[in-house]
Coordinates of C-alpha atoms in Angstrom, one line a residue:
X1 CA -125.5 15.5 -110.4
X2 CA -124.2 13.5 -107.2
X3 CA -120.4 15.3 -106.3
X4 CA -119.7 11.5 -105.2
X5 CA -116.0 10.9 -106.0
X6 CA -115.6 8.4 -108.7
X7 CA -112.7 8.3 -109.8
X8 CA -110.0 5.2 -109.9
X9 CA -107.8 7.4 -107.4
X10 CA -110.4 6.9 -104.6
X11 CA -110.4 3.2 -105.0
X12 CA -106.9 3.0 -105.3
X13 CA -106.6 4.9 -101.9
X14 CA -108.9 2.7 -100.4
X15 CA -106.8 -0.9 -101.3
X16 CA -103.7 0.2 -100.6
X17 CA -105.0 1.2 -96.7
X18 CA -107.0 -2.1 -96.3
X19 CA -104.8 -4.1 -98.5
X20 CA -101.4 -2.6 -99.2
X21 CA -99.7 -6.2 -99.7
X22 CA -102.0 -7.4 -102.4
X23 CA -100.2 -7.9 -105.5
X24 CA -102.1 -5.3 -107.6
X25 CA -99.6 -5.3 -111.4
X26 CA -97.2 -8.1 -112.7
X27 CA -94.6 -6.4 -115.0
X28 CA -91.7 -7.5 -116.5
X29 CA -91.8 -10.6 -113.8
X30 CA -91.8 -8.1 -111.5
X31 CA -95.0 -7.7 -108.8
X32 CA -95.9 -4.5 -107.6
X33 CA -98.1 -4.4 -104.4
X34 CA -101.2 -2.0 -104.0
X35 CA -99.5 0.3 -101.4
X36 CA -96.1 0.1 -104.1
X37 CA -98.6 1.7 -106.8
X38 CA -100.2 3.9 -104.5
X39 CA -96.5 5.2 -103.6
X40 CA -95.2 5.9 -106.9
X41 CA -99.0 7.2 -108.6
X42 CA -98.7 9.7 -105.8
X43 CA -95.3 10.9 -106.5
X44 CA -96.1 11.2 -110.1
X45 CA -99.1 13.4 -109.2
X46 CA -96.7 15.7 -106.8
X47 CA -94.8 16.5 -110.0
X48 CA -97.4 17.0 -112.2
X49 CA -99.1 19.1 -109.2
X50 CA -96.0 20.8 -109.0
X51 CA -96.0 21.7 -112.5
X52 CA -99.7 23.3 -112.2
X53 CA -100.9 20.6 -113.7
X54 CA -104.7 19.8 -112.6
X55 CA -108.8 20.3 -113.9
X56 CA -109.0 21.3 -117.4
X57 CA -105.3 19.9 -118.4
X58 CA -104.5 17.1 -120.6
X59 CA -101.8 14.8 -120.0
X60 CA -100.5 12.5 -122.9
X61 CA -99.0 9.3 -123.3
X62 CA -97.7 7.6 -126.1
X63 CA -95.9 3.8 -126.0
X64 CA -96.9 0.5 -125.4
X65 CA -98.6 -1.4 -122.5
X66 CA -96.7 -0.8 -119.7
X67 CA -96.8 -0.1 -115.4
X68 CA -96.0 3.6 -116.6
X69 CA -98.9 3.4 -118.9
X70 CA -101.6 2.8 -115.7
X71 CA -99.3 5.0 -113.0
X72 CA -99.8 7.9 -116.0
X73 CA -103.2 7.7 -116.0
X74 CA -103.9 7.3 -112.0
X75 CA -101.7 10.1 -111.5
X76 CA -103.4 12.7 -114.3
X77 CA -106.8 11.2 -112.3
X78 CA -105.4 12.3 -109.4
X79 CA -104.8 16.3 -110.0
X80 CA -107.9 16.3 -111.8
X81 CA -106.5 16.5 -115.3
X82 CA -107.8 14.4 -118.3
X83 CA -105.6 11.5 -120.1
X84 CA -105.0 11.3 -123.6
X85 CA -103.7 7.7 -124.7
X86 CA -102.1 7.2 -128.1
X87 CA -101.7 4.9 -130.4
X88 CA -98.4 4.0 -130.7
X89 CA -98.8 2.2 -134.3
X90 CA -99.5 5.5 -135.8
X91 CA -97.4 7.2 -138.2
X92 CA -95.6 10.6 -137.4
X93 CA -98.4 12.8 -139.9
X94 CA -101.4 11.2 -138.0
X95 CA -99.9 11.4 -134.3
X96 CA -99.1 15.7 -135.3
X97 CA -102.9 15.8 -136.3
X98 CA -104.0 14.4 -133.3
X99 CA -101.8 16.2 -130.8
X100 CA -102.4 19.6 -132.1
X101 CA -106.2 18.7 -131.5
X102 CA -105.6 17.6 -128.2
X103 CA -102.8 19.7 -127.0
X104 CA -101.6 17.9 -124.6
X105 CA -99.8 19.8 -121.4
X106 CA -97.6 17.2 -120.5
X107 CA -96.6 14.2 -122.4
X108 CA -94.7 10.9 -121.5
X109 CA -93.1 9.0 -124.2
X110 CA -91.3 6.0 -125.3
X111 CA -88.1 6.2 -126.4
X112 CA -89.3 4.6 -130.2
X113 CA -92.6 7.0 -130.0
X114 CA -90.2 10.3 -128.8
X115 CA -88.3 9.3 -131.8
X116 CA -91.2 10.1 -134.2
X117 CA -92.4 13.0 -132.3
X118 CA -89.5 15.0 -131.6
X119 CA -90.1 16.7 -135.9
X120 CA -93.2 18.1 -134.7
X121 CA -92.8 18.8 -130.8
X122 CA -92.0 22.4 -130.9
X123 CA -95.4 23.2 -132.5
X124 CA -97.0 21.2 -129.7
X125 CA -96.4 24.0 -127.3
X126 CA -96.0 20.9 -124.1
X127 CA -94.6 22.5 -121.0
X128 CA -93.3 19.1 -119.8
X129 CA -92.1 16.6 -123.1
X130 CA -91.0 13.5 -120.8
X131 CA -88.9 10.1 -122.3
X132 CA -89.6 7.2 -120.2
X133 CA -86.2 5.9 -119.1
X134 CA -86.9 3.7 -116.0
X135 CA -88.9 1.0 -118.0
X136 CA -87.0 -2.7 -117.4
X137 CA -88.6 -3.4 -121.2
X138 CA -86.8 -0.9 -122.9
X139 CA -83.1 -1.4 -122.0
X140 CA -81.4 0.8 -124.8
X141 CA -80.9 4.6 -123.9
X142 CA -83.0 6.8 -125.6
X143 CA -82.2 8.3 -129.1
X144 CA -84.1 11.6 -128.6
X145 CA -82.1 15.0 -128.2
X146 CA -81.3 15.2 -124.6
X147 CA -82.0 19.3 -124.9
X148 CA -85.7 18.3 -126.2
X149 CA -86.5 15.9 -123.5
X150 CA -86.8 15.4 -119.5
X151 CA -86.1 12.2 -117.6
X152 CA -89.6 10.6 -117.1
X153 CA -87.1 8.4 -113.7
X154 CA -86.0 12.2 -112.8
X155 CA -89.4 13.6 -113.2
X156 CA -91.7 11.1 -111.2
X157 CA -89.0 11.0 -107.9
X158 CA -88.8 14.6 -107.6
X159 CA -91.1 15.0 -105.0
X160 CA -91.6 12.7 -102.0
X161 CA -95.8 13.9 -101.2
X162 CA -98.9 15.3 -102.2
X163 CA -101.5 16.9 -101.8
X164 CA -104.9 14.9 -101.1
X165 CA -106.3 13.3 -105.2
X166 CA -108.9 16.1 -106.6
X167 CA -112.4 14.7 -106.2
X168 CA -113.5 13.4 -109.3
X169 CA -117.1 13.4 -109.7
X170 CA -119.2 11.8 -112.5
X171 CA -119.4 14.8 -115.4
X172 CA -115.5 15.4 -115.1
X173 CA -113.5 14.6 -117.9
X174 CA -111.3 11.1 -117.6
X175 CA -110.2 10.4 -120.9
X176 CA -109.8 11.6 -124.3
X177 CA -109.4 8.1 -126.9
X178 CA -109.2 9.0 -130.1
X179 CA -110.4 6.9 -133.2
X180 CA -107.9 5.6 -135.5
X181 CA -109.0 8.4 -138.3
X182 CA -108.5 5.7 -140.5
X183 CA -111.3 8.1 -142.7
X184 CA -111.0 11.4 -142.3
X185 CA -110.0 13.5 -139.3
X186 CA -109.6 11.5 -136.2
X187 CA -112.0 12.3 -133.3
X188 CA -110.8 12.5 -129.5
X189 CA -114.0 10.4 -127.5
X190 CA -114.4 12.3 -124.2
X191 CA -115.5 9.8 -121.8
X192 CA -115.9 11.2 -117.7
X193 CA -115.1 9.2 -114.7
X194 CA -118.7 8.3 -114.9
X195 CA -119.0 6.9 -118.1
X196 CA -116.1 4.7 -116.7
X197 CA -117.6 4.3 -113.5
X198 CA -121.0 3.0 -114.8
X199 CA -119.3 0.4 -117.6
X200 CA -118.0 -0.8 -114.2
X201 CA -121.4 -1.0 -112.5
X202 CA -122.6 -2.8 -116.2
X203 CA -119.7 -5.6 -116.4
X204 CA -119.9 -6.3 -112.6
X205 CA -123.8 -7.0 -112.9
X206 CA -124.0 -9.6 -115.5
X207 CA -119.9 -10.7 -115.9
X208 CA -118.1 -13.2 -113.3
X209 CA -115.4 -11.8 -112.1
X210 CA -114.8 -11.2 -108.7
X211 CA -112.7 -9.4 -106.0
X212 CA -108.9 -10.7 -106.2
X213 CA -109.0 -12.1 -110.0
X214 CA -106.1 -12.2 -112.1
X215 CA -106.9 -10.1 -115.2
X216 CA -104.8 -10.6 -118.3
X217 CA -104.1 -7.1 -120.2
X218 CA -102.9 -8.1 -123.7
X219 CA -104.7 -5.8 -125.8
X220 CA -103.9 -2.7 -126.2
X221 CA -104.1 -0.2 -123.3
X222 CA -104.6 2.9 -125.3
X223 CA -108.1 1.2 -126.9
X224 CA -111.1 1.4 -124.8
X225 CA -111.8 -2.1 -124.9
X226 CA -108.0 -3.1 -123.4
X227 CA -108.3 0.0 -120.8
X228 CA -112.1 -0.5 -119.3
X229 CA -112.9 -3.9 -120.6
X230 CA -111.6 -5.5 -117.2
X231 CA -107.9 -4.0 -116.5
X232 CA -109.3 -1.1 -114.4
X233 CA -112.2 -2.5 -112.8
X234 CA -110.1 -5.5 -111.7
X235 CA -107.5 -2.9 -110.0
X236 CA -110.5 -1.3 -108.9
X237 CA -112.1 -4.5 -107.1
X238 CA -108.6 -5.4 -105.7
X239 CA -107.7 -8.3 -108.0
X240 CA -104.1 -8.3 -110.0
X241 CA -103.1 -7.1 -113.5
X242 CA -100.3 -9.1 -115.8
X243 CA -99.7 -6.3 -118.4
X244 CA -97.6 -7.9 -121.3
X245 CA -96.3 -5.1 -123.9
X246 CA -97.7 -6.3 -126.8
X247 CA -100.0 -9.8 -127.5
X248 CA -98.0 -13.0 -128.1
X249 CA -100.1 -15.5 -128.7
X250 CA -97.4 -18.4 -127.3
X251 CA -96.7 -16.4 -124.0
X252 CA -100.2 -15.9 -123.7
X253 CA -101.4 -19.8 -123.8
X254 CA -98.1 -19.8 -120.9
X255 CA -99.7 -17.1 -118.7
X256 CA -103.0 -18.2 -118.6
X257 CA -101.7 -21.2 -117.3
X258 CA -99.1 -20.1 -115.3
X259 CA -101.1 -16.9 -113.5
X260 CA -104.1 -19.0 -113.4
X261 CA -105.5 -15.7 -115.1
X262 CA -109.5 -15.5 -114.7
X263 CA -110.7 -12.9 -117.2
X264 CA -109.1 -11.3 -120.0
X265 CA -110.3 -8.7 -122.9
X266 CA -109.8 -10.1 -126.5
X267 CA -110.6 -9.4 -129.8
X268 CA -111.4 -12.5 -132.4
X269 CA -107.9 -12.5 -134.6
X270 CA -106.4 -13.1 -130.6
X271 CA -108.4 -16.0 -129.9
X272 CA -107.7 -17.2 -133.2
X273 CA -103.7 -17.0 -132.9
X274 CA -104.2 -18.6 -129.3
X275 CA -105.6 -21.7 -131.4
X276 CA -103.2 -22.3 -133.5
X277 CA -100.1 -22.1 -130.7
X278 CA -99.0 -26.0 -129.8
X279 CA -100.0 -26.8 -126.7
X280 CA -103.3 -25.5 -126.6
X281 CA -105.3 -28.4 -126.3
X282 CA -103.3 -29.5 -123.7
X283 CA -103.4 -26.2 -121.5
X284 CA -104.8 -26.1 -118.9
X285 CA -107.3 -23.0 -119.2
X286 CA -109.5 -23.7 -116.2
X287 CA -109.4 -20.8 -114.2
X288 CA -110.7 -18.6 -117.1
X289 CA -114.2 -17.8 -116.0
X290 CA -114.6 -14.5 -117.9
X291 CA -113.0 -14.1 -121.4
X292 CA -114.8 -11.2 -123.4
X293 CA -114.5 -11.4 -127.2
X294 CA -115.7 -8.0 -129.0
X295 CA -114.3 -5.8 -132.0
X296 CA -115.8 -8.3 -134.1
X297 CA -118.0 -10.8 -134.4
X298 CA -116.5 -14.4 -133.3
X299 CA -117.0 -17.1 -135.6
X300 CA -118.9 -20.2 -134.4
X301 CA -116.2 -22.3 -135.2
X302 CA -114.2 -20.3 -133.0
X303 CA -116.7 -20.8 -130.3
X304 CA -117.0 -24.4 -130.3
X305 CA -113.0 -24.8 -130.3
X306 CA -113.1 -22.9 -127.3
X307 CA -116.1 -24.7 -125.6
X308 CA -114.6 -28.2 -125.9
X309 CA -111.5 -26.9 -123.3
X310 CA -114.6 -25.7 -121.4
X311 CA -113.9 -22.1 -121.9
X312 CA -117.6 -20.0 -123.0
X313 CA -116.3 -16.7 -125.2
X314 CA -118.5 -14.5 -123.5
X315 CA -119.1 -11.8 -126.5
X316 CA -119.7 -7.8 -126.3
X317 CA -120.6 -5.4 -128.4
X318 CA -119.6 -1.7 -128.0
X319 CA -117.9 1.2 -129.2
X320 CA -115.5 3.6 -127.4
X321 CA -118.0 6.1 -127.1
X322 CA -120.1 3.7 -125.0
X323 CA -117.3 2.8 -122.8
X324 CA -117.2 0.1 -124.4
X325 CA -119.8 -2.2 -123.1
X326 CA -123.5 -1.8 -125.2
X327 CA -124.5 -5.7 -124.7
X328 CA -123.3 -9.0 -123.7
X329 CA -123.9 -12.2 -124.1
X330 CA -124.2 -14.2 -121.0
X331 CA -121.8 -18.0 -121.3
X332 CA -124.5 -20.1 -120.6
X333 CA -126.4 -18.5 -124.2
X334 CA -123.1 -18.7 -125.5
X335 CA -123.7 -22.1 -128.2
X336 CA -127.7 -21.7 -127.8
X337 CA -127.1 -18.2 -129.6
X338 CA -124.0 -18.6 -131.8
X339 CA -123.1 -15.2 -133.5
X340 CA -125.3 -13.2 -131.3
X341 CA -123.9 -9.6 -129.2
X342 CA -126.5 -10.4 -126.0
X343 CA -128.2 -8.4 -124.7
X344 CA -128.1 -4.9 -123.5
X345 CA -126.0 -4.2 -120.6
X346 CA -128.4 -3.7 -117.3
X347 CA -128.3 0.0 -118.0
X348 CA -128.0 0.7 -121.0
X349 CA -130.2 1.5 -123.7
X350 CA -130.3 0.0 -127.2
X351 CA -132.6 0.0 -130.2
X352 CA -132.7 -0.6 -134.1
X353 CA -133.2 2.8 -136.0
X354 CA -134.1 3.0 -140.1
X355 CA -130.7 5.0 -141.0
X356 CA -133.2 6.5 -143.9
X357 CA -136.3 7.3 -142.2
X358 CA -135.3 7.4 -138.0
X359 CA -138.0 5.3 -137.1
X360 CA -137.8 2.6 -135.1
X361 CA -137.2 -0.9 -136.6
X362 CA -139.6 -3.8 -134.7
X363 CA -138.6 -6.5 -137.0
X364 CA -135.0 -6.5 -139.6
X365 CA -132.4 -4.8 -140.0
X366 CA -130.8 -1.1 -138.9
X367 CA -128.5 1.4 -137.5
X368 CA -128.2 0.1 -133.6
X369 CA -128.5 3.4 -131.5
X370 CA -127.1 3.4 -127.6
X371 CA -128.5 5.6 -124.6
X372 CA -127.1 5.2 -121.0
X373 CA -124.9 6.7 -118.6
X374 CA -121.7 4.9 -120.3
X375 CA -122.4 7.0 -123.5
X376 CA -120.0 9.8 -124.1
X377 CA -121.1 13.3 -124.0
X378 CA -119.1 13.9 -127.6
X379 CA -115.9 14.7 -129.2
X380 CA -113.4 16.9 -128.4
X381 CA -113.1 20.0 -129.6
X382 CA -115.4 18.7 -132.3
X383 CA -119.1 20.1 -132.5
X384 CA -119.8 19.2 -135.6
X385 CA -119.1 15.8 -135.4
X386 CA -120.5 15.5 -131.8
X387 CA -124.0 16.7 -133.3
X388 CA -124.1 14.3 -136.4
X389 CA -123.2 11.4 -133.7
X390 CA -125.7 12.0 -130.4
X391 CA -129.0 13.4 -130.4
X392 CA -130.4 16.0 -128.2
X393 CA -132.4 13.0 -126.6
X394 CA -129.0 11.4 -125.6
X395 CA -128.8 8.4 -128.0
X396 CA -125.4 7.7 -129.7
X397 CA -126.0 6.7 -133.6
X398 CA -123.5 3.7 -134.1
X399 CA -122.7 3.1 -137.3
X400 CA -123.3 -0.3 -137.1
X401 CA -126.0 -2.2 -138.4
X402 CA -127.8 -4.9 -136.7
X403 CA -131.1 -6.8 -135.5
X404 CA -132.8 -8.3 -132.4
X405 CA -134.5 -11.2 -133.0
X406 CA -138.1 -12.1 -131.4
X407 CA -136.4 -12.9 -127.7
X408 CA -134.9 -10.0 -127.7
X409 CA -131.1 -10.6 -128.6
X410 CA -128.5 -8.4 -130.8
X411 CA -127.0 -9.5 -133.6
X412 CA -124.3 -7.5 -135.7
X413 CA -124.6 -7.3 -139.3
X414 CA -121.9 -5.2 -140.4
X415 CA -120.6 -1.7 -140.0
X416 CA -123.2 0.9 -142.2
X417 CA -120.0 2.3 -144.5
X418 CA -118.8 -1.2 -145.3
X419 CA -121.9 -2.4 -146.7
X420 CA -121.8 -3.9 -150.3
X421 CA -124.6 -3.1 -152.7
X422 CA -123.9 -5.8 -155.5
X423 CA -126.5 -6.0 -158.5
X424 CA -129.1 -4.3 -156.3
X425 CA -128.5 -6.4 -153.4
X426 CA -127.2 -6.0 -149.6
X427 CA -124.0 -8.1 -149.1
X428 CA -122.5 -7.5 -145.0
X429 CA -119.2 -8.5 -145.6
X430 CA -119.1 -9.6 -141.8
X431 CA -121.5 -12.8 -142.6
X432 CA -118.8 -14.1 -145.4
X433 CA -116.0 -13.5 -143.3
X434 CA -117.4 -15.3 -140.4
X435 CA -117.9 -18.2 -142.9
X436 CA -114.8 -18.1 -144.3
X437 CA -112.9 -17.9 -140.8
X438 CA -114.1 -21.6 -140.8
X439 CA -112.2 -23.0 -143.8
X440 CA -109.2 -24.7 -142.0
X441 CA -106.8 -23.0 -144.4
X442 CA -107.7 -19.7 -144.0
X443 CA -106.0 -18.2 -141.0
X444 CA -107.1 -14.4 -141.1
X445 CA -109.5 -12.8 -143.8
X446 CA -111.6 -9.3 -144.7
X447 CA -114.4 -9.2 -147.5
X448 CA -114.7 -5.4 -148.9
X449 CA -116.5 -4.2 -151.8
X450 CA -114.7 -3.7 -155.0
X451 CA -116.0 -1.2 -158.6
X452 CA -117.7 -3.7 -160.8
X453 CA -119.0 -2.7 -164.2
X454 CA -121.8 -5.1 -164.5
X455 CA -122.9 -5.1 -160.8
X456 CA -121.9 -2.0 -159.6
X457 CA -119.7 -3.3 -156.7
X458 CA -117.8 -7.2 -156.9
X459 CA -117.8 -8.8 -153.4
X460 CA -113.9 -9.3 -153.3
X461 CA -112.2 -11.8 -150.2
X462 CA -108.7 -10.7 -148.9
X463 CA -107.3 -14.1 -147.1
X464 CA -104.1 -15.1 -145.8
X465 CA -104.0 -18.7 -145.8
X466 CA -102.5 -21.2 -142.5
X467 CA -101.2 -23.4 -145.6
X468 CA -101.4 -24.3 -148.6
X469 CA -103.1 -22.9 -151.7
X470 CA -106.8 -22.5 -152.6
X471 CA -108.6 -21.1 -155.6
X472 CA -111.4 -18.6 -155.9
X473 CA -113.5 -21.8 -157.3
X474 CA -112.7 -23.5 -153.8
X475 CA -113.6 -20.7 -151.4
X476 CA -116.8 -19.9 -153.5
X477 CA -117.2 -24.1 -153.1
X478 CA -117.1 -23.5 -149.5
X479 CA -118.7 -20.4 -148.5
X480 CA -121.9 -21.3 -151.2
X481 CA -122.7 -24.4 -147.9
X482 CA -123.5 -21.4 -146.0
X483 CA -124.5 -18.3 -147.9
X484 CA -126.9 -17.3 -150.8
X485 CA -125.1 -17.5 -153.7
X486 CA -125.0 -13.8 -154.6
X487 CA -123.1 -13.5 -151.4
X488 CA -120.1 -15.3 -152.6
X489 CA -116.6 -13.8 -153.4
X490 CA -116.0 -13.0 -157.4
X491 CA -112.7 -11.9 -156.7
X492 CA -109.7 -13.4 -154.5
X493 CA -106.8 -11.8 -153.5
X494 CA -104.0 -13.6 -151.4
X495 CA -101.3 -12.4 -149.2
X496 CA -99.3 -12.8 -146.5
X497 CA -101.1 -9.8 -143.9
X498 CA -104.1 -8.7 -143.5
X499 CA -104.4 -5.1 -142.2
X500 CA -105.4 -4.7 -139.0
X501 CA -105.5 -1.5 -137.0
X502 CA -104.4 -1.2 -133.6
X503 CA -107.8 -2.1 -131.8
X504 CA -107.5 -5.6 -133.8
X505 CA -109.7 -5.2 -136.0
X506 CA -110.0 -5.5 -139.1
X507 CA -108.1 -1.9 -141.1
X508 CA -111.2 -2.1 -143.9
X509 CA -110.1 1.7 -145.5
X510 CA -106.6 0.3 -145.8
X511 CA -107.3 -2.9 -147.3
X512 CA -109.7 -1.6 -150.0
X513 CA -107.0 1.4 -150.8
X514 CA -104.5 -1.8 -151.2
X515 CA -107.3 -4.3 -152.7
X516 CA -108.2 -1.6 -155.4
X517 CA -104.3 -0.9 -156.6
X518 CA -103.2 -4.7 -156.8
X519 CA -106.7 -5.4 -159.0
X520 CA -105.9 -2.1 -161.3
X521 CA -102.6 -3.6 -161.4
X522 CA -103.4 -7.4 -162.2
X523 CA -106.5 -6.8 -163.4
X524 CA -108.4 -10.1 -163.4
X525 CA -106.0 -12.4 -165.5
X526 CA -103.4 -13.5 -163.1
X527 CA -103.6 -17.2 -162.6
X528 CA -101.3 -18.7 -160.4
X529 CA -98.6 -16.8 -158.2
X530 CA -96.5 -17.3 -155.1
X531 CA -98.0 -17.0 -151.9
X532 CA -96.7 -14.1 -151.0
X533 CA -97.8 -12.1 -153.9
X534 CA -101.2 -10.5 -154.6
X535 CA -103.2 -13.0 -157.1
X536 CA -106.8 -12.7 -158.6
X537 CA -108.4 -15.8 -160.0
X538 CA -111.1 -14.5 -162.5
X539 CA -113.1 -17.8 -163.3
X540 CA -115.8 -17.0 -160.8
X541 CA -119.5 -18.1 -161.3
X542 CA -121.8 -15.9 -160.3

């Protein structure tokens, strides 16, 4: 394997010598030049080099998107040791599980994420447990036990130098991203610098962006998809990141406009919540060359709303252990192939597999498998899971399930676990809720499989309606324009939320747990109800 250096460290070197002025993060309406980051990255990495911190260590960060978030992970790039992002939505139980898997060496923590993680930290065994307390975002002191924690400010000036970054080469560990667990035990995705490196090489080959962009980091850091997407590569190439804490949909529509942002990672619910803020159709959204919708399929409707502000949603499909990027579909294919992933990435591997038999699938339906030098290697510490996921021929078994039509482009069908089996017949929940996305009262819904007596499982629609009220007649009324009939919805449940998990997408273990304990409860006699109250409307016609 080449020892070629990599790693994000050596490009930063590299800008901040040929272009130190460059505006290179905009935080807190406050702009940080490339030779500014540089600076303070390095001083991080004297302290963490100070600490013995370098190859083979792990360190941690929990909080929200933030300059400290990308200076963190530079600086562990630039002893050598391996980042461990978390996600800050979790609950104290699942973030323990998931640190005592990962032990991390150091970790640097918001005051709000300290707070939760202080119970467990003495079994964590971390030489270095730092509170962020410089951040202009988080102007209340922290709450944590002074005796427990280090000044992240104190920590990070210590040391004025350092030594030259660690070469990072293309089979060294980068990052550790762990799945939301959501299932069962959560699993740490070890992707190397060349994984990284390579999802680079894909997106720069067939996405437009270009040296000096403006890149819009909304979603979150700690997910693959908010990390790789574009926020590194566009730091990489020399452009400038605007990292907002957590998505807005109203400041969003004002930075677009206001940074004259060219690209920007998103998942479907964002684009959606952008829609709906007032002033959209006025914005002015022209600079935005590159916006990459994955996480979910986009609904056409969705797509068109976009494409008459002359905006194409350029779609992806991927998975963290691909880094993210498995296809694409080019903008100019964008309305010619409504609903489709693309096409796989220049290189990168994919192919339709029977999940029964392994054979390959010319024509229908099947697991999408993913080869290429993006893929992960595995999961940390985690051998079991690593071997039920990759072959020993390198291809990484999705989970999802999907087709290429005759010209050769992806479509996603639905994720293999949340497939319905209704009265003998396949039901992807992903078709009716892209349908059902369309009905202009229906601002966010999930379809999930519920226990059904006659037909084993009940196709059941969780909505949260824009306005209004609508019956399970209606939605049936609207969807049955679309879909087969045995596709349709029997049971309706309204509320004010839909679950989502921290990626965006769509929390489908959480909603059935939820779906399943209000239908128990109501059974299938509750008529009317306020809106903010679970209802099921039992008149169905199958």
């Amino acid at each position: 394997m080449t020892s070629t250096d990599v790693g994000v460290v050596r490009q930063l070197e590299r800008l901040a010598r040929f272009h130190g002025d460059d505006t290179a993060i905009i935080y807190e309406g406050s702009a940080l030049s490339y030779a500014e980051l540089r600076e303070m990255v390095a001083r991080l990495a004297a302290g963490l080099r100070a600490d013995g911190i370098g190859p083979g260590d792990r360190v941690a960060y929990a909080g929200l998107n933030s300059l400290t978030f990308l200076v963190a992970y530079i600086a562990a790039g630039w002893v050598g040791a391996a980042y461990v992002p978390l996600n800050f939505r979790l609950a104290g139980a699942e973030l323990r599980l998931i640190m005592l898997d990962a032990r991390p060496d150091v970790l640097i923590a918001e005051p709000a994420q300290a707070a939760v993680i202080e119970e467990f930290l003495p079994e964590l065994g971390i030489r270095r447990p730092l509170v962020v307390d410089d951040d202009p975002a988080i102007p209340e002191a922290p709450t944590t036990a002074a005796e427990t924690w280090q000044s992240y400010a104190d920590f990070r000036t210590a040391h004025a130098a350092s030594a030259p970054p660690v070469v990072r080469t293309e089979d060294d560990l980068a990052v550790v991203l762990y799945t939301s667990g959501t299932t069962g035990r959560a699993k740490g995705v070890e992707l190397t610098h060349g994984n990284i490196w390579w999802n680079w090489v894909n997106v720069d080959s067939v996405v437009d962006t270009r040296a000096g962009d403006v890149s819009l980091a909304i979603a979150p850091l700690f997910h693959i998809g908010g990390l790789n997407a574009v926020t590194l590569r566009t730091l990489t190439r020399g452009g400038t990141v605007v990292i907002r804490r957590a998505f807005d949909p109203a400041q969003t529509l004002v930075d677009l406009v206001q940074h004259r942002v060219n690209s920007m990672f998103v998942v479907p619910a964002m684009l959606a919540a952008i829609r709906r803020t007032p002033g959209f159709d006025d914005a002015d959204l022209s600079a935005l060359r590159s916006t990459i919708a994955a996480g979910a399929p986009v609904p056409p409707a969705l797509i068109e709303s976009y494409a008459r502000k002359g905006v194409s949603l350029q779609q992806a499909w991927g998975l963290t252990e691909t880094s993210p990027f498995s296809t694409y579909l080019e903008s100019a294919m964008t309305l010619e192939k409504l609903g489709s992933c693309g096409i796989p990435m220049p290189y990168t591997e994919v192919k339709v597999v029977d999940p029964a038999t392994l054979d390959d699938v010319a024509e229908g339906s099947g697991e999408l498998w993913v080869r290429g030098p993006n893929v992960s290697r595995g999961y940390w510490n985690n051998p079991e899971a690593t071997a039920a996921a990759f072959t020993p021929d390198g291809w990484f078994r999705t989970g999802d399930l999907g087709y290429r039509d005759t010209e050769g482009y992806f479509f996603i069908v639905d994720r293999l676990k949340d497939m319905i089996i209704s009265g003998g017949e396949n039901v992807y929940p992903a078709e009716i809720e892209n349908v059902l996305s369309g009905h202009p009262q229906i601002e966010d819904v999930a379809v999930i499989g519920v226990p059904d007596d006659k037909w084993g499982e009940a196709v059941c629609a969780v909505v949260k309606l824009a306005e209004g009220m609508l019956t399970l007649d209606e939605v049936r009324d609207f969807a049955a324009l679309s879909i087969a009939r045995y596709k349709l919805p029997t049971r309706l449940i309204l509320r004010d939320v839909v679950p989502r998990n921290g990626a965006g997408k769509l929390d489908k273990p959480t909603i059935r747990v939820q779906a399943q304990e209000y239908l128990r409860m109501h059974g299938t006699t509750v008529e009317t109800a306020s809106f903010t109250e679970t209802i099921t409307l039992p008149h169905a016609r199958r």
